[in-house]
PDB file of C-alpha atoms in Angstrom:
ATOM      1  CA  UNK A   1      45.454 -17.664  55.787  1.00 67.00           C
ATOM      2  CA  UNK A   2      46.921 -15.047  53.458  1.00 76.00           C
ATOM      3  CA  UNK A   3      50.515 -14.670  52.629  1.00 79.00           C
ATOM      4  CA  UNK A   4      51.933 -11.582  53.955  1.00 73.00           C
ATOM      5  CA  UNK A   5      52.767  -8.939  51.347  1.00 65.00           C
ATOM      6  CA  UNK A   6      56.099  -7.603  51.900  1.00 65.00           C
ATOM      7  CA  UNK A   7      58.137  -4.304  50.290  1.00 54.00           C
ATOM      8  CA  UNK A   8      61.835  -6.147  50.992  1.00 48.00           C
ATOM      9  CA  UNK A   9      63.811  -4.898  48.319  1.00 41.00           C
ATOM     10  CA  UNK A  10      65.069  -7.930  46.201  1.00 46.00           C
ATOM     11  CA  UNK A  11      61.732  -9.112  45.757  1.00 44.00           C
ATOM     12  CA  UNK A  12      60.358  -5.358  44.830  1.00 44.00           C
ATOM     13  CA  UNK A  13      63.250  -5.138  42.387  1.00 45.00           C
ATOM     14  CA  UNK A  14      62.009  -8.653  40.806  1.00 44.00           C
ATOM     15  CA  UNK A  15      58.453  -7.266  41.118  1.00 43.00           C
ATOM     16  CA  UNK A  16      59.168  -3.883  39.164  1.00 43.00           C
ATOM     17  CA  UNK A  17      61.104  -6.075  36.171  1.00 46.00           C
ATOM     18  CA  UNK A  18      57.963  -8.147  36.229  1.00 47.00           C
ATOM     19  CA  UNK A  19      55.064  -5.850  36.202  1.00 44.00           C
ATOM     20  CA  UNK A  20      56.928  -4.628  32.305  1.00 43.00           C
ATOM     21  CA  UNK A  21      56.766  -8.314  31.176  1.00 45.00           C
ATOM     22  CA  UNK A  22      53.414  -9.181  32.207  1.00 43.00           C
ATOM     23  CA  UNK A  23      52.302  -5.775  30.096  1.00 42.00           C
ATOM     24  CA  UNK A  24      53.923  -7.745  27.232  1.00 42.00           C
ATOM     25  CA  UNK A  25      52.970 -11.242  28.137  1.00 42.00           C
ATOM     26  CA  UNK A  26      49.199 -10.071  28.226  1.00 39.00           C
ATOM     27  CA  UNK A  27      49.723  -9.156  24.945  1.00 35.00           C
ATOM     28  CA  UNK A  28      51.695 -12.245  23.031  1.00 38.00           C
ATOM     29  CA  UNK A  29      49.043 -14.510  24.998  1.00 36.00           C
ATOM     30  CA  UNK A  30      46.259 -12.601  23.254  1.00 35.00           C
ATOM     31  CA  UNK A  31      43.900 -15.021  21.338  1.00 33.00           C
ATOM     32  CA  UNK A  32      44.581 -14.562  17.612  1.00 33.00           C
ATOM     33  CA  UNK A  33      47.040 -12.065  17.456  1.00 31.00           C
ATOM     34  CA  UNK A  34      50.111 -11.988  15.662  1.00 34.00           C
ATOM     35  CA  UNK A  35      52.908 -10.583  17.574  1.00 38.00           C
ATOM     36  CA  UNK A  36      56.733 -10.661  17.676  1.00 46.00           C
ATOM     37  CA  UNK A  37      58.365 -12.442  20.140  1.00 55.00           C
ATOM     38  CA  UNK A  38      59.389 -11.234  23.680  1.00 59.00           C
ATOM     39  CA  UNK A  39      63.036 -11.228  24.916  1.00 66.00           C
ATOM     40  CA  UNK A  40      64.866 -10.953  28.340  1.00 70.00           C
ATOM     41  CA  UNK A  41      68.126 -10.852  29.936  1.00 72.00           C
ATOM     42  CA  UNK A  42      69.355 -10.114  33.560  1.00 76.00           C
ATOM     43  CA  UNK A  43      71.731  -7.623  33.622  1.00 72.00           C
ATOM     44  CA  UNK A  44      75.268  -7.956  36.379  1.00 74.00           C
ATOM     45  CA  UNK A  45      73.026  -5.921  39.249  1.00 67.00           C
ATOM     46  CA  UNK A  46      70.003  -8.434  39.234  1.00 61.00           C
ATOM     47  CA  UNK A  47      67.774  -6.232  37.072  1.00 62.00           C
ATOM     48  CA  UNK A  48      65.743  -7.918  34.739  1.00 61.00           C
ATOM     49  CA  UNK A  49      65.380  -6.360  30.690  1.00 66.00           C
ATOM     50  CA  UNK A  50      62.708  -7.354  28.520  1.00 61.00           C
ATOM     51  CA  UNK A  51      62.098  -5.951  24.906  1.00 69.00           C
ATOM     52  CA  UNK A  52      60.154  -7.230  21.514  1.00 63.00           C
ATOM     53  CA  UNK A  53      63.216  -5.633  19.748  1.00 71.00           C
ATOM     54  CA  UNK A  54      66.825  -6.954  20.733  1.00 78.00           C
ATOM     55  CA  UNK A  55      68.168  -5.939  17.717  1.00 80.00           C
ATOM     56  CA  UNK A  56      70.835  -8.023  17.482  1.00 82.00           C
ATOM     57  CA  UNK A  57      71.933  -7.794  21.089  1.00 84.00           C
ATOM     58  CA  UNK A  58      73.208 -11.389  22.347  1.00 85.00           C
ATOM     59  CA  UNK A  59      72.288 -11.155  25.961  1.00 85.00           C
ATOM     60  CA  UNK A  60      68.868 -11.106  25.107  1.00 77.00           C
ATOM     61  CA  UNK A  61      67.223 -14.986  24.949  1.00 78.00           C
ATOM     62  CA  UNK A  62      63.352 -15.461  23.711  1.00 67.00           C
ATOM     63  CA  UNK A  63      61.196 -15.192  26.831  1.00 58.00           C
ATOM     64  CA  UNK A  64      57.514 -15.664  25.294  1.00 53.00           C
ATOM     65  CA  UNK A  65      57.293 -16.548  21.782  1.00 50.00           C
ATOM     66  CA  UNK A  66      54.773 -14.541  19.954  1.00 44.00           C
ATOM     67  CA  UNK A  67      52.251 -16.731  18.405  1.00 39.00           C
ATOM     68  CA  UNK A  68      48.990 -15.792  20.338  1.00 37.00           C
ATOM     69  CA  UNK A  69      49.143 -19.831  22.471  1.00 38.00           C
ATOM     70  CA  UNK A  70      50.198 -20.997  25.126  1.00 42.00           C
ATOM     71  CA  UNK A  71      53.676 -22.785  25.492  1.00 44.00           C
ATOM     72  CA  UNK A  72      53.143 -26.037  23.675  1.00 44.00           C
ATOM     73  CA  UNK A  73      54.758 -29.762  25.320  1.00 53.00           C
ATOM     74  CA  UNK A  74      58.431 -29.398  25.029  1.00 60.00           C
ATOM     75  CA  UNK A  75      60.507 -31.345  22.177  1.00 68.00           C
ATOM     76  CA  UNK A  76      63.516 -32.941  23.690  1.00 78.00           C
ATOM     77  CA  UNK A  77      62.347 -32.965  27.574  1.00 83.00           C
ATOM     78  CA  UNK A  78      62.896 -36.261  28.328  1.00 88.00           C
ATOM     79  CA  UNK A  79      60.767 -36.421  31.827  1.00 90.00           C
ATOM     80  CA  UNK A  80      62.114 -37.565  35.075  1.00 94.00           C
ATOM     81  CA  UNK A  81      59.499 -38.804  37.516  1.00 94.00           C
ATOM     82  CA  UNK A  82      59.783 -38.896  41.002  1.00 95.00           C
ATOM     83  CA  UNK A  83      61.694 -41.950  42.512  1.00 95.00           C
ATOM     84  CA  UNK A  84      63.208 -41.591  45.998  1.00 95.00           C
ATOM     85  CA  UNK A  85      61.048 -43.533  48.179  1.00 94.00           C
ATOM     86  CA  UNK A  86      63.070 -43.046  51.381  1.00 96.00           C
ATOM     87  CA  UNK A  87      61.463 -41.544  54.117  1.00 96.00           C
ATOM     88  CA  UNK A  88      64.410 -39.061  55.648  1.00 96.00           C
ATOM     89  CA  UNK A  89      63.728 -36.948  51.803  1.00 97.00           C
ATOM     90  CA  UNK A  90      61.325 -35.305  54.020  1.00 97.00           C
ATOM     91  CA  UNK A  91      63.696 -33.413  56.035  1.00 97.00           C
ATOM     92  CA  UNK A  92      67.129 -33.669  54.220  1.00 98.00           C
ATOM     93  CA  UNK A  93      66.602 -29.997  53.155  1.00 98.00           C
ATOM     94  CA  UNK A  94      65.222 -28.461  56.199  1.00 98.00           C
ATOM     95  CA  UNK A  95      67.729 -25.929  56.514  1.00 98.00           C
ATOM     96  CA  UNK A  96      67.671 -24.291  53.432  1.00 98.00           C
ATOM     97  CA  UNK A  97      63.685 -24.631  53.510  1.00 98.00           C
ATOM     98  CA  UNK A  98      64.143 -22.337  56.801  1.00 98.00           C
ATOM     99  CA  UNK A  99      66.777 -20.304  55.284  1.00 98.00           C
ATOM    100  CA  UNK A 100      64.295 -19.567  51.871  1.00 98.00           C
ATOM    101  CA  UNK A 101      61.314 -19.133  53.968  1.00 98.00           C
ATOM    102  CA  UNK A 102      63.035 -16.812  56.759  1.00 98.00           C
ATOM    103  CA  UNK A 103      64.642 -14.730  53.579  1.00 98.00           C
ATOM    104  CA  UNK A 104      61.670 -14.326  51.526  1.00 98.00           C
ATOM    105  CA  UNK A 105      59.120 -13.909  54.474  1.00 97.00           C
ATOM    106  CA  UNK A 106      57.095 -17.030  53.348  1.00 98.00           C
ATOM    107  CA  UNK A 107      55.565 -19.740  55.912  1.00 98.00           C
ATOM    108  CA  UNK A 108      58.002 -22.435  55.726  1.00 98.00           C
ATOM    109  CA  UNK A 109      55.050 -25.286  55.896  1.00 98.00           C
ATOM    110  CA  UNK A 110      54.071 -23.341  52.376  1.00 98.00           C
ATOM    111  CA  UNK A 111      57.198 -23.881  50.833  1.00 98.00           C
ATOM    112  CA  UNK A 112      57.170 -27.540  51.694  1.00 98.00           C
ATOM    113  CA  UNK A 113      53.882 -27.671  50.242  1.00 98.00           C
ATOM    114  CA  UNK A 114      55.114 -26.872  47.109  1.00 98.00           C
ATOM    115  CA  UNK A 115      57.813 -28.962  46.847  1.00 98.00           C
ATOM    116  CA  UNK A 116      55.661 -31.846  48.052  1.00 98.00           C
ATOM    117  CA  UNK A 117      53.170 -31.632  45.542  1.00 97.00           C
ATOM    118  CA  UNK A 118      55.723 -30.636  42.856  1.00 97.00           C
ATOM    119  CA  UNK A 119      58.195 -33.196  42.934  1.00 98.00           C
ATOM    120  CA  UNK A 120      57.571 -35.074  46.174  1.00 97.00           C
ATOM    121  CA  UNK A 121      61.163 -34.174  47.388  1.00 98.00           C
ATOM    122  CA  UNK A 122      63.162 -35.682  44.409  1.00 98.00           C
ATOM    123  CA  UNK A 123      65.000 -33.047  42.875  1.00 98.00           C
ATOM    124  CA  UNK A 124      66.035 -35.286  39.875  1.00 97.00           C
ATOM    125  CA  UNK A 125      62.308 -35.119  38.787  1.00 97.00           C
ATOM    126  CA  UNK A 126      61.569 -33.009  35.634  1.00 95.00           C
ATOM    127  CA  UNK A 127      57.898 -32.632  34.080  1.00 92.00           C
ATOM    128  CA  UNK A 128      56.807 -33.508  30.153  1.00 89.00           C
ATOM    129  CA  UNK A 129      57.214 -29.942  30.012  1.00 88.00           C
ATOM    130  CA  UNK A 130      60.689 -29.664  30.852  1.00 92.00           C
ATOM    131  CA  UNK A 131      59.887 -28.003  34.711  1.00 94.00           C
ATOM    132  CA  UNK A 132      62.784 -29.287  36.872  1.00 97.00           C
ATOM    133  CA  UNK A 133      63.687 -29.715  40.567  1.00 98.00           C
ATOM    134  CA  UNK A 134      62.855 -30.059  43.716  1.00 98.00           C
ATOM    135  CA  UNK A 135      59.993 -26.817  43.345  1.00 98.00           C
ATOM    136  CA  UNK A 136      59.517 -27.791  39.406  1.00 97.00           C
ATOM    137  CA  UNK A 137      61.174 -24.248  38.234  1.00 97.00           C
ATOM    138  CA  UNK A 138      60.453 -23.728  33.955  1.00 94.00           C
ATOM    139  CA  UNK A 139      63.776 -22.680  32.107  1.00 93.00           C
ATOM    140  CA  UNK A 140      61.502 -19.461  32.045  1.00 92.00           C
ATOM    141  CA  UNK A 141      61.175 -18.929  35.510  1.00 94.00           C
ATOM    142  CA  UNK A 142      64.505 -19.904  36.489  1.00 95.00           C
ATOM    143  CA  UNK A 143      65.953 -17.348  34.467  1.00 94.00           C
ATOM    144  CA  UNK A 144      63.968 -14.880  36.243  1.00 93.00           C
ATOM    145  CA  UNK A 145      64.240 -15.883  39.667  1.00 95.00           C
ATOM    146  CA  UNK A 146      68.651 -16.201  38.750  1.00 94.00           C
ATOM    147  CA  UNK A 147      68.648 -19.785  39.659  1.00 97.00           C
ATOM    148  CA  UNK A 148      71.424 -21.408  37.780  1.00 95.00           C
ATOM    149  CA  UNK A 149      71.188 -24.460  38.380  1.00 97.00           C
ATOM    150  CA  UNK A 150      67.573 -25.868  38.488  1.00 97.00           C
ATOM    151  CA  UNK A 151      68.664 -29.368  39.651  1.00 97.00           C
ATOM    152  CA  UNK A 152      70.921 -27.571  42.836  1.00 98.00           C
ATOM    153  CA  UNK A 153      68.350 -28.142  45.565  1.00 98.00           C
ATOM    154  CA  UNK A 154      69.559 -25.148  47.755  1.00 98.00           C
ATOM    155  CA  UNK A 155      69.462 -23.244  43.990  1.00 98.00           C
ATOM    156  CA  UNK A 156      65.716 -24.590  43.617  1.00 98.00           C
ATOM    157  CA  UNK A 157      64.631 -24.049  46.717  1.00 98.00           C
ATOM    158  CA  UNK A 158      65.423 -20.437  47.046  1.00 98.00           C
ATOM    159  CA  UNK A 159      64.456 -19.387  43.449  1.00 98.00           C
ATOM    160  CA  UNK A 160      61.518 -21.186  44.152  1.00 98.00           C
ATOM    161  CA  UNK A 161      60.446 -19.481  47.215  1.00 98.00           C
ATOM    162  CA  UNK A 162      61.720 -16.418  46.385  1.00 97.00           C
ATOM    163  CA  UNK A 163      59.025 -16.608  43.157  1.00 97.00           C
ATOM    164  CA  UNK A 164      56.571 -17.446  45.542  1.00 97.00           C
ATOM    165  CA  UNK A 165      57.282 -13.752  47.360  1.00 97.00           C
ATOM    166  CA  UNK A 166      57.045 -12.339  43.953  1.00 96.00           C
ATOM    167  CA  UNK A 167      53.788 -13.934  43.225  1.00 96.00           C
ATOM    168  CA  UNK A 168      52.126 -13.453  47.145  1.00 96.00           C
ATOM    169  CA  UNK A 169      53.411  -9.276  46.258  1.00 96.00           C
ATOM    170  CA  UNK A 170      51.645  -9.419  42.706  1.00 95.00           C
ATOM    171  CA  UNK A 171      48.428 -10.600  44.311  1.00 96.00           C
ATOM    172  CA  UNK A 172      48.756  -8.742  47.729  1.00 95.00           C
ATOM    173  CA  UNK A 173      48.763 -11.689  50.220  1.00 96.00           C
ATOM    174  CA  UNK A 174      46.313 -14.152  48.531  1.00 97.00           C
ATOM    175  CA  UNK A 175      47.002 -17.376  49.288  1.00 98.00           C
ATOM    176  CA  UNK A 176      44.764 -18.724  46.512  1.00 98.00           C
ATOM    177  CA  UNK A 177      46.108 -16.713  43.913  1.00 98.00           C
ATOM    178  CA  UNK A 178      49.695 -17.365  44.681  1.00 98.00           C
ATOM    179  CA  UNK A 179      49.463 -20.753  44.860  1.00 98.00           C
ATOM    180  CA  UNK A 180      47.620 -20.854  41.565  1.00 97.00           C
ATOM    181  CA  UNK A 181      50.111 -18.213  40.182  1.00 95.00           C
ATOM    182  CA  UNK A 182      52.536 -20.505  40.704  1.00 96.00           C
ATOM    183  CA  UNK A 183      51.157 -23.760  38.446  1.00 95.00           C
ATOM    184  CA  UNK A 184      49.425 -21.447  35.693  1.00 92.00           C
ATOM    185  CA  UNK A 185      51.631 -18.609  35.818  1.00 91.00           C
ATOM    186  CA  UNK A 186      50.530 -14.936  36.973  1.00 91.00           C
ATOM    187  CA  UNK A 187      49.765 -13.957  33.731  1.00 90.00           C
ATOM    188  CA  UNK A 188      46.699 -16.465  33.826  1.00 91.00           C
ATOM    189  CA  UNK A 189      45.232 -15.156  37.193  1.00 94.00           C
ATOM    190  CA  UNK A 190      45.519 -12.337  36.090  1.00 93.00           C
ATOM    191  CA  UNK A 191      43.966 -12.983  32.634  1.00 90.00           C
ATOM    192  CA  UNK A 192      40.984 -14.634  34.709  1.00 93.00           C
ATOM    193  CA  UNK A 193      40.848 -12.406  37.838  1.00 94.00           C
ATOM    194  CA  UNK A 194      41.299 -15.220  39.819  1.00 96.00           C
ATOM    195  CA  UNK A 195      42.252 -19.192  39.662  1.00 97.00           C
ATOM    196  CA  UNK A 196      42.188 -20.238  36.763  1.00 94.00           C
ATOM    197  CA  UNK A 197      39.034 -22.306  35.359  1.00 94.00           C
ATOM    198  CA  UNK A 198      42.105 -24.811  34.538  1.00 93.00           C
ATOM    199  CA  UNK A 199      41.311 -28.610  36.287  1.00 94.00           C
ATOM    200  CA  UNK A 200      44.650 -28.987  36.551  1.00 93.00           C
ATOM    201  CA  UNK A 201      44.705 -25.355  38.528  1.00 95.00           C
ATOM    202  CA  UNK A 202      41.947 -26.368  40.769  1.00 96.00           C
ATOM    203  CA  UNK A 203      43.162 -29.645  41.449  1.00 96.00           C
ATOM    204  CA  UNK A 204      46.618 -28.181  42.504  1.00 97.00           C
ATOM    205  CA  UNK A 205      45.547 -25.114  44.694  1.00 98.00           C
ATOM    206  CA  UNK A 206      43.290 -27.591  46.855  1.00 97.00           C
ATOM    207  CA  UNK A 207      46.211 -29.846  46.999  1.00 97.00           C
ATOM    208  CA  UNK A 208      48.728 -27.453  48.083  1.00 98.00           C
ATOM    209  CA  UNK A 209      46.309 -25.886  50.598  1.00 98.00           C
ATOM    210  CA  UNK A 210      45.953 -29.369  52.062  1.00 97.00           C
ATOM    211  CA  UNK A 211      49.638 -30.115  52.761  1.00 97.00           C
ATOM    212  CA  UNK A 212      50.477 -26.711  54.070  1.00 98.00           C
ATOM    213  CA  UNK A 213      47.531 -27.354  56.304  1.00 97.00           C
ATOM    214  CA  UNK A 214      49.128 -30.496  57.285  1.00 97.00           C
ATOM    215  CA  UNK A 215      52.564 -29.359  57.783  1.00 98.00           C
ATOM    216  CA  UNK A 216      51.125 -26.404  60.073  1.00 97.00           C
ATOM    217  CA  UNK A 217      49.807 -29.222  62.413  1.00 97.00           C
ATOM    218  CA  UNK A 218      52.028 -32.421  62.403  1.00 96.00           C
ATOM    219  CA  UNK A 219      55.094 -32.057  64.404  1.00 91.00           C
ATOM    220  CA  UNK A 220      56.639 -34.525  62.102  1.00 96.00           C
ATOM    221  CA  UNK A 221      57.256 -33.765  58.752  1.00 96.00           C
ATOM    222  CA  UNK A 222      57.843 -37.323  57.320  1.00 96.00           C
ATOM    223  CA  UNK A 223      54.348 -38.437  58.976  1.00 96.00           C
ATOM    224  CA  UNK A 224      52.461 -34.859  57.330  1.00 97.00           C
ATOM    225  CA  UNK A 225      53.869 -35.808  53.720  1.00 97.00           C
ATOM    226  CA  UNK A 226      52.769 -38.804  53.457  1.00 92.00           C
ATOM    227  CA  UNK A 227      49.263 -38.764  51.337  1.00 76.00           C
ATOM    228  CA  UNK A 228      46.586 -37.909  53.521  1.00 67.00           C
TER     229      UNK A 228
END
């Protein structure tokens, strides 16, 4: 089932910002090329700057790093796997799931995908790469989608979802893609022109597209996230 495209105008405005940095991202991801590194800030309306050339501006922060690779493991992440075990995690934040999902225009049994397979409704849990939360938002990403607080759960959940409009826009509706977008990064699909021939890709888009399966036909959401 695709995700519906949408022209709402806070996504669109993250969409324009984005199409500029994944011109430049293309490029600094480039095998063997030597390029400077890519910097961003958002500026007080929401819009997003990027530029290889700050000079000497403060607002802008290092968004890609120039060195033709991807992102290598994070030094200093100290990970946080999941841990809560009880069983009412599975609806605690069912009204800000509706609230993202009815904002955005994204099925709500796709956001709880996500989250289930990202950090199986713990949002202490942070990767060995340093993504954090509930929907297991980069630094990166976070700073894109405003989120301010990565470990807020309302915070998570909406920048989360509200990357997942940006991503379902960016590849007009395609379930597939988005959810792939989403663990690889859009750059890669669109590097590939499709999922990504990443295991770890694979693995995840067939996972996701089994829970939001099961969340669009169990009643109960505690019952449809437990492991099939």
């Amino acid at each position: 089932m695709p995700v519906q495209a949408t022209s709402g105008s806070s996504p669109r405005a993250v969409l324009r910002t984005l199409g500029a940095a994944l011109g430049l991202a293309a490029l600094a991801l480039h095998p063997g090329r030597a390029l400077a590194d890519i910097f961003t800030y958002t500026d007080e309306n929401g819009e997003i700057h990027f530029t290889n050339r700050p000079n000497g501006d403060p607002r802008f922060k290092v968004y890609i790093k120039g060195d033709g690779g991807r992102s290598p493991r994070r030094k200093g992440v100290v990970p946080v796997a999941p841990s809560d075990k009880s069983l009412d995690r599975f609806s605690r934040y069912d009204a800000w799931i509706r609230q993202a999902a009815t904002l955005y225009q994204i099925p709500e049994e796709l956001v709880r995908a996500v989250i289930k397979c990202e950090s199986d409704y713990d949002p202490r849990a942070v990767s060995p790469v340093g993504a954090q939360g509930l929907m297991q938002l980069m630094p990166e990403t976070a700073l894109r989608m405003q989120v301010r607080d990565p470990f807020d759960a309302r915070e998570n959940i909406f920048g989360g979802t509200r990357y997942l409009r940006v991503l379902a826009n960016l590849f007009n509706g395609d379930l597939d893609l988005t959810i792939a977008g989403y663990n690889a990064g859009e750059g890669a699909v669109m590097r590939y022109g499709g999922i990504p021939p990443y295991e770890e890709t694979q693995a995840y888009v067939t996972r996701v597209r089994t829970y939001y399966a099961r969340y669009r036909t169990t009643r109960d959401v505690a019952v449809a996230s437990i492991e099939p």
